[in-house]
PDB file of C-alpha atoms in Angstrom:
ATOM      1  CA  ARG A 279     -25.471-131.948  58.772  1.00 48.00           C
ATOM      2  CA  ARG A 280     -28.487-133.610  56.990  1.00 53.00           C
ATOM      3  CA  THR A 281     -28.706-136.699  59.321  1.00 55.00           C
ATOM      4  CA  CYS A 282     -29.596-134.564  62.326  1.00 63.00           C
ATOM      5  CA  CYS A 283     -32.071-132.454  60.317  1.00 72.00           C
ATOM      6  CA  LEU A 284     -34.113-135.478  58.944  1.00 74.00           C
ATOM      7  CA  SER A 285     -33.845-136.936  62.471  1.00 77.00           C
ATOM      8  CA  HIS A 286     -35.324-133.652  64.041  1.00 81.00           C
ATOM      9  CA  HIS A 287     -37.971-133.547  61.337  1.00 82.00           C
ATOM     10  CA  LEU A 288     -38.776-137.466  62.361  1.00 86.00           C
ATOM     11  CA  ALA A 289     -38.947-136.540  66.038  1.00 82.00           C
ATOM     12  CA  ILE A 290     -41.084-133.668  64.949  1.00 85.00           C
ATOM     13  CA  ASP A 291     -43.650-135.752  62.979  1.00 86.00           C
ATOM     14  CA  PHE A 292     -43.776-138.291  65.397  1.00 79.00           C
ATOM     15  CA  LEU A 293     -44.994-135.630  68.446  1.00 75.00           C
ATOM     16  CA  LYS A 294     -47.457-134.492  66.292  1.00 79.00           C
ATOM     17  CA  ARG A 295     -49.023-137.806  65.693  1.00 79.00           C
ATOM     18  CA  VAL A 296     -49.110-138.844  69.416  1.00 70.00           C
ATOM     19  CA  SER A 297     -49.781-135.523  71.103  1.00 69.00           C
ATOM     20  CA  PRO A 298     -53.363-134.753  71.869  1.00 65.00           C
ATOM     21  CA  PRO A 299     -54.150-131.155  70.826  1.00 68.00           C
ATOM     22  CA  LEU A 300     -53.969-128.713  73.062  1.00 65.00           C
ATOM     23  CA  ASP A 301     -56.956-126.739  71.740  1.00 71.00           C
ATOM     24  CA  GLY A 302     -59.115-125.350  75.002  1.00 70.00           C
ATOM     25  CA  ARG A 303     -61.727-128.394  74.771  1.00 73.00           C
ATOM     26  CA  SER A 304     -60.052-131.162  76.565  1.00 71.00           C
ATOM     27  CA  HIS A 305     -60.180-131.404  80.599  1.00 70.00           C
ATOM     28  CA  LYS A 306     -57.293-132.442  83.147  1.00 74.00           C
ATOM     29  CA  GLY A 307     -57.034-136.089  82.891  1.00 74.00           C
ATOM     30  CA  GLN A 308     -58.164-136.599  79.153  1.00 77.00           C
ATOM     31  CA  GLY A 309     -54.191-136.703  78.077  1.00 76.00           C
ATOM     32  CA  GLY A 310     -53.832-139.885  80.401  1.00 90.00           C
ATOM     33  CA  ARG A 311     -54.364-141.008  84.051  1.00 95.00           C
ATOM     34  CA  VAL A 312     -51.772-143.851  85.336  1.00 97.00           C
ATOM     35  CA  ALA A 313     -51.840-145.110  88.619  1.00 98.00           C
ATOM     36  CA  ILE A 314     -48.879-146.354  91.079  1.00 98.00           C
ATOM     37  CA  LEU A 315     -48.985-149.450  93.275  1.00 98.00           C
ATOM     38  CA  GLY A 316     -46.039-149.090  95.333  1.00 98.00           C
ATOM     39  CA  GLY A 317     -43.865-147.862  97.687  1.00 97.00           C
ATOM     40  CA  SER A 318     -42.970-149.114 101.426  1.00 95.00           C
ATOM     41  CA  LYS A 319     -41.216-147.959 104.620  1.00 93.00           C
ATOM     42  CA  ASP A 320     -38.037-148.324 102.766  1.00 94.00           C
ATOM     43  CA  TYR A 321     -38.706-147.584  99.230  1.00 96.00           C
ATOM     44  CA  THR A 322     -40.036-144.052  98.953  1.00 97.00           C
ATOM     45  CA  GLY A 323     -37.945-143.310  95.271  1.00 97.00           C
ATOM     46  CA  ALA A 324     -39.228-146.272  93.176  1.00 97.00           C
ATOM     47  CA  PRO A 325     -43.020-144.897  92.862  1.00 98.00           C
ATOM     48  CA  TYR A 326     -42.099-141.535  93.244  1.00 98.00           C
ATOM     49  CA  TYR A 327     -39.646-141.873  90.209  1.00 97.00           C
ATOM     50  CA  ALA A 328     -42.507-143.906  88.220  1.00 97.00           C
ATOM     51  CA  ALA A 329     -44.924-141.437  88.907  1.00 98.00           C
ATOM     52  CA  MET A 330     -42.766-138.253  87.841  1.00 97.00           C
ATOM     53  CA  ALA A 331     -41.611-140.269  84.421  1.00 95.00           C
ATOM     54  CA  SER A 332     -45.428-140.816  83.817  1.00 94.00           C
ATOM     55  CA  LEU A 333     -45.969-136.974  84.313  1.00 93.00           C
ATOM     56  CA  ARG A 334     -43.010-136.281  82.014  1.00 91.00           C
ATOM     57  CA  THR A 335     -44.425-138.734  79.187  1.00 87.00           C
ATOM     58  CA  GLY A 336     -47.409-137.220  78.872  1.00 84.00           C
ATOM     59  CA  ALA A 337     -49.822-138.182  81.768  1.00 91.00           C
ATOM     60  CA  GLU A 338     -51.894-135.303  83.270  1.00 91.00           C
ATOM     61  CA  LEU A 339     -53.081-137.013  86.429  1.00 96.00           C
ATOM     62  CA  VAL A 340     -51.175-139.919  88.911  1.00 97.00           C
ATOM     63  CA  TYR A 341     -52.473-141.743  90.900  1.00 98.00           C
ATOM     64  CA  VAL A 342     -49.623-142.936  93.753  1.00 98.00           C
ATOM     65  CA  PHE A 343     -51.242-145.828  95.919  1.00 98.00           C
ATOM     66  CA  THR A 344     -48.730-146.442  98.470  1.00 98.00           C
ATOM     67  CA  ALA A 345     -48.116-147.946 102.436  1.00 96.00           C
ATOM     68  CA  ASP A 346     -48.613-145.528 105.058  1.00 96.00           C
ATOM     69  CA  GLU A 347     -45.063-145.356 105.854  1.00 96.00           C
ATOM     70  CA  ALA A 348     -44.164-144.261 102.609  1.00 97.00           C
ATOM     71  CA  SER A 349     -47.033-141.703 101.823  1.00 97.00           C
ATOM     72  CA  LEU A 350     -45.984-138.668 103.624  1.00 97.00           C
ATOM     73  CA  PRO A 351     -42.313-138.558 102.150  1.00 96.00           C
ATOM     74  CA  ILE A 352     -43.558-139.571  98.963  1.00 97.00           C
ATOM     75  CA  LYS A 353     -46.206-136.373  99.006  1.00 96.00           C
ATOM     76  CA  THR A 354     -43.314-134.086 100.111  1.00 96.00           C
ATOM     77  CA  TYR A 355     -41.491-134.888  97.145  1.00 95.00           C
ATOM     78  CA  SER A 356     -43.939-133.344  95.034  1.00 94.00           C
ATOM     79  CA  PRO A 357     -47.235-131.567  94.917  1.00 94.00           C
ATOM     80  CA  GLU A 358     -48.272-133.143  91.363  1.00 95.00           C
ATOM     81  CA  LEU A 359     -49.004-136.108  92.462  1.00 97.00           C
ATOM     82  CA  MET A 360     -51.968-137.573  93.949  1.00 97.00           C
ATOM     83  CA  VAL A 361     -50.865-139.921  96.992  1.00 98.00           C
ATOM     84  CA  SER A 362     -52.971-142.372  98.698  1.00 97.00           C
ATOM     85  CA  PRO A 363     -52.027-144.435 101.820  1.00 97.00           C
ATOM     86  CA  VAL A 364     -53.901-148.160 100.834  1.00 96.00           C
ATOM     87  CA  TYR A 365     -52.168-150.343 103.360  1.00 94.00           C
ATOM     88  CA  SER A 366     -49.895-150.232 106.743  1.00 91.00           C
ATOM     89  CA  GLY A 367     -46.368-151.617 106.374  1.00 82.00           C
ATOM     90  CA  LEU A 368     -46.756-152.999 109.756  1.00 84.00           C
ATOM     91  CA  SER A 369     -49.960-154.898 109.859  1.00 87.00           C
ATOM     92  CA  PRO A 370     -51.091-155.270 105.658  1.00 85.00           C
ATOM     93  CA  SER A 371     -54.380-156.326 104.926  1.00 93.00           C
ATOM     94  CA  ARG A 372     -54.702-158.036 101.174  1.00 95.00           C
ATOM     95  CA  SER A 373     -58.283-156.900 101.474  1.00 95.00           C
ATOM     96  CA  ASP A 374     -58.387-153.048 102.422  1.00 94.00           C
ATOM     97  CA  LEU A 375     -55.309-152.971  99.596  1.00 97.00           C
ATOM     98  CA  ALA A 376     -57.182-154.377  96.842  1.00 97.00           C
ATOM     99  CA  ASP A 377     -60.389-152.561  98.310  1.00 97.00           C
ATOM    100  CA  SER A 378     -58.694-149.262  98.207  1.00 97.00           C
ATOM    101  CA  VAL A 379     -57.205-149.588  94.764  1.00 98.00           C
ATOM    102  CA  CYS A 380     -59.847-151.776  92.835  1.00 98.00           C
ATOM    103  CA  ALA A 381     -62.637-148.800  93.812  1.00 98.00           C
ATOM    104  CA  GLN A 382     -60.177-146.153  91.899  1.00 97.00           C
ATOM    105  CA  LEU A 383     -59.480-148.451  88.793  1.00 98.00           C
ATOM    106  CA  SER A 384     -61.999-147.402  86.852  1.00 97.00           C
ATOM    107  CA  ARG A 385     -60.314-143.676  86.971  1.00 95.00           C
ATOM    108  CA  VAL A 386     -57.193-144.729  85.314  1.00 97.00           C
ATOM    109  CA  HIS A 387     -55.941-145.099  81.498  1.00 95.00           C
ATOM    110  CA  ALA A 388     -52.952-147.731  82.967  1.00 97.00           C
ATOM    111  CA  LEU A 389     -51.635-149.245  86.103  1.00 98.00           C
ATOM    112  CA  VAL A 390     -48.260-149.592  87.051  1.00 98.00           C
ATOM    113  CA  ILE A 391     -47.457-152.260  89.970  1.00 98.00           C
ATOM    114  CA  GLY A 392     -44.205-153.309  92.071  1.00 97.00           C
ATOM    115  CA  CYS A 393     -41.988-150.149  92.423  1.00 97.00           C
ATOM    116  CA  GLY A 394     -40.794-150.406  95.950  1.00 96.00           C
ATOM    117  CA  LEU A 395     -43.816-152.491  96.895  1.00 96.00           C
ATOM    118  CA  GLY A 396     -41.573-154.743  99.001  1.00 94.00           C
ATOM    119  CA  ARG A 397     -42.110-158.483  99.201  1.00 93.00           C
ATOM    120  CA  GLU A 398     -44.708-158.849 102.502  1.00 94.00           C
ATOM    121  CA  LEU A 399     -46.993-161.921 101.306  1.00 95.00           C
ATOM    122  CA  GLU A 400     -50.195-160.064 101.947  1.00 95.00           C
ATOM    123  CA  VAL A 401     -49.038-156.971  99.656  1.00 96.00           C
ATOM    124  CA  LEU A 402     -48.336-159.009  97.095  1.00 97.00           C
ATOM    125  CA  GLU A 403     -52.031-161.023  97.389  1.00 97.00           C
ATOM    126  CA  GLY A 404     -53.429-157.655  97.420  1.00 97.00           C
ATOM    127  CA  ALA A 405     -51.706-157.030  94.026  1.00 98.00           C
ATOM    128  CA  ALA A 406     -52.214-160.170  92.690  1.00 98.00           C
ATOM    129  CA  MET A 407     -55.990-158.943  93.542  1.00 98.00           C
ATOM    130  CA  VAL A 408     -55.689-155.657  91.995  1.00 98.00           C
ATOM    131  CA  ILE A 409     -54.007-157.538  88.923  1.00 98.00           C
ATOM    132  CA  ALA A 410     -57.019-159.377  88.587  1.00 98.00           C
ATOM    133  CA  HIS A 411     -59.314-156.748  88.491  1.00 98.00           C
ATOM    134  CA  ALA A 412     -57.403-154.159  86.345  1.00 98.00           C
ATOM    135  CA  ARG A 413     -57.684-157.219  83.710  1.00 98.00           C
ATOM    136  CA  GLU A 414     -61.880-157.589  83.989  1.00 98.00           C
ATOM    137  CA  LEU A 415     -61.548-153.645  83.336  1.00 98.00           C
ATOM    138  CA  GLY A 416     -59.149-154.471  80.329  1.00 97.00           C
ATOM    139  CA  ILE A 417     -56.448-151.762  81.809  1.00 97.00           C
ATOM    140  CA  PRO A 418     -52.653-151.916  80.904  1.00 96.00           C
ATOM    141  CA  LEU A 419     -50.338-152.971  83.232  1.00 97.00           C
ATOM    142  CA  VAL A 420     -46.773-152.378  83.919  1.00 97.00           C
ATOM    143  CA  ILE A 421     -45.207-154.527  86.211  1.00 98.00           C
ATOM    144  CA  ASP A 422     -41.654-153.891  87.719  1.00 97.00           C
ATOM    145  CA  ALA A 423     -39.413-154.785  90.532  1.00 96.00           C
ATOM    146  CA  ASP A 424     -41.282-156.310  93.660  1.00 96.00           C
ATOM    147  CA  GLY A 425     -44.171-156.858  91.516  1.00 97.00           C
ATOM    148  CA  LEU A 426     -42.178-158.919  89.350  1.00 98.00           C
ATOM    149  CA  GLN A 427     -41.836-161.679  92.556  1.00 96.00           C
ATOM    150  CA  LEU A 428     -45.518-162.013  92.310  1.00 97.00           C
ATOM    151  CA  ILE A 429     -45.394-162.674  88.899  1.00 97.00           C
ATOM    152  CA  VAL A 430     -42.220-165.431  89.748  1.00 96.00           C
ATOM    153  CA  GLN A 431     -44.476-166.984  92.824  1.00 95.00           C
ATOM    154  CA  GLN A 432     -47.824-167.125  90.489  1.00 95.00           C
ATOM    155  CA  PRO A 433     -47.248-166.954  86.574  1.00 93.00           C
ATOM    156  CA  SER A 434     -50.911-167.572  85.973  1.00 92.00           C
ATOM    157  CA  VAL A 435     -51.637-163.762  87.269  1.00 96.00           C
ATOM    158  CA  ILE A 436     -50.672-162.468  83.844  1.00 95.00           C
ATOM    159  CA  ALA A 437     -50.707-165.603  81.704  1.00 92.00           C
ATOM    160  CA  GLY A 438     -52.525-164.635  78.753  1.00 94.00           C
ATOM    161  CA  TYR A 439     -52.857-161.346  79.247  1.00 97.00           C
ATOM    162  CA  SER A 440     -52.080-159.291  76.302  1.00 95.00           C
ATOM    163  CA  GLU A 441     -52.197-155.997  77.964  1.00 96.00           C
ATOM    164  CA  ALA A 442     -49.258-156.300  80.651  1.00 97.00           C
ATOM    165  CA  ILE A 443     -45.669-155.404  80.205  1.00 96.00           C
ATOM    166  CA  LEU A 444     -42.890-156.694  82.065  1.00 97.00           C
ATOM    167  CA  THR A 445     -39.416-154.884  82.822  1.00 96.00           C
ATOM    168  CA  PRO A 446     -37.492-157.362  84.155  1.00 97.00           C
ATOM    169  CA  ASN A 447     -33.342-156.684  84.791  1.00 96.00           C
ATOM    170  CA  ALA A 448     -30.808-159.733  84.209  1.00 97.00           C
ATOM    171  CA  ALA A 449     -31.754-161.165  87.581  1.00 96.00           C
ATOM    172  CA  GLU A 450     -35.308-160.872  87.193  1.00 96.00           C
ATOM    173  CA  PHE A 451     -35.606-162.211  83.921  1.00 96.00           C
ATOM    174  CA  ARG A 452     -33.965-165.298  85.032  1.00 97.00           C
ATOM    175  CA  ARG A 453     -36.280-165.674  87.874  1.00 96.00           C
ATOM    176  CA  LEU A 454     -39.365-164.823  85.524  1.00 95.00           C
ATOM    177  CA  LEU A 455     -37.409-167.785  83.062  1.00 95.00           C
ATOM    178  CA  ALA A 456     -37.272-170.307  85.710  1.00 94.00           C
ATOM    179  CA  ALA A 457     -40.983-169.855  86.603  1.00 92.00           C
ATOM    180  CA  ALA A 458     -42.401-170.148  83.310  1.00 90.00           C
ATOM    181  CA  ALA A 459     -40.407-172.982  82.675  1.00 91.00           C
ATOM    182  CA  ALA A 460     -41.855-174.426  86.020  1.00 90.00           C
ATOM    183  CA  MET A 461     -45.259-173.623  84.757  1.00 85.00           C
ATOM    184  CA  MET A 462     -44.900-175.218  81.498  1.00 85.00           C
ATOM    185  CA  THR A 463     -43.367-178.280  82.729  1.00 88.00           C
ATOM    186  CA  LEU A 464     -46.176-178.799  85.200  1.00 82.00           C
ATOM    187  CA  THR A 465     -48.725-178.239  82.358  1.00 80.00           C
ATOM    188  CA  LEU A 466     -46.968-180.989  80.250  1.00 86.00           C
ATOM    189  CA  LYS A 467     -47.092-183.353  83.082  1.00 87.00           C
ATOM    190  CA  SER A 468     -50.616-182.654  83.825  1.00 84.00           C
ATOM    191  CA  SER A 469     -51.596-183.144  79.646  1.00 78.00           C
TER     192      SER A 469
END
């Protein structure tokens, strides 16, 4: 019983430290704005769950940038999400995707990339352009799922960026490790 009370008090103290005050002086979005770049024709659940997790952990505004084909299903899942189609899965354009998302990045505090994004080359190249712009702005990144495939293909996209968190499962971790080893081998050979 004593441990339970101590744990409860520790949790309460932690929440008091990290929660913004609800004093009526703040406006919508000051508590956190998160953008999700993900979703495709076949994968509409992943960006939805990432977006809802963002809301449930304190973000007040969540933008979901997704494929045209995923936009309507994701919108029907929750009216709380701001869903914008930024590319077509049928004929994706890296520059259209990057231009649409990058134009909104100054509004967000964090960016999640990869949830259900798919592995279409143009989409991944557009995501790489978005990551480059987010780095310029110093926006923290969470890269998951198909976004990790981009990192496997182009580790330099996040190399040296301390504001990026990668969330691999065991198989994704093995692929990332192999890509990092290959990158180090190339570096050693060239020096």
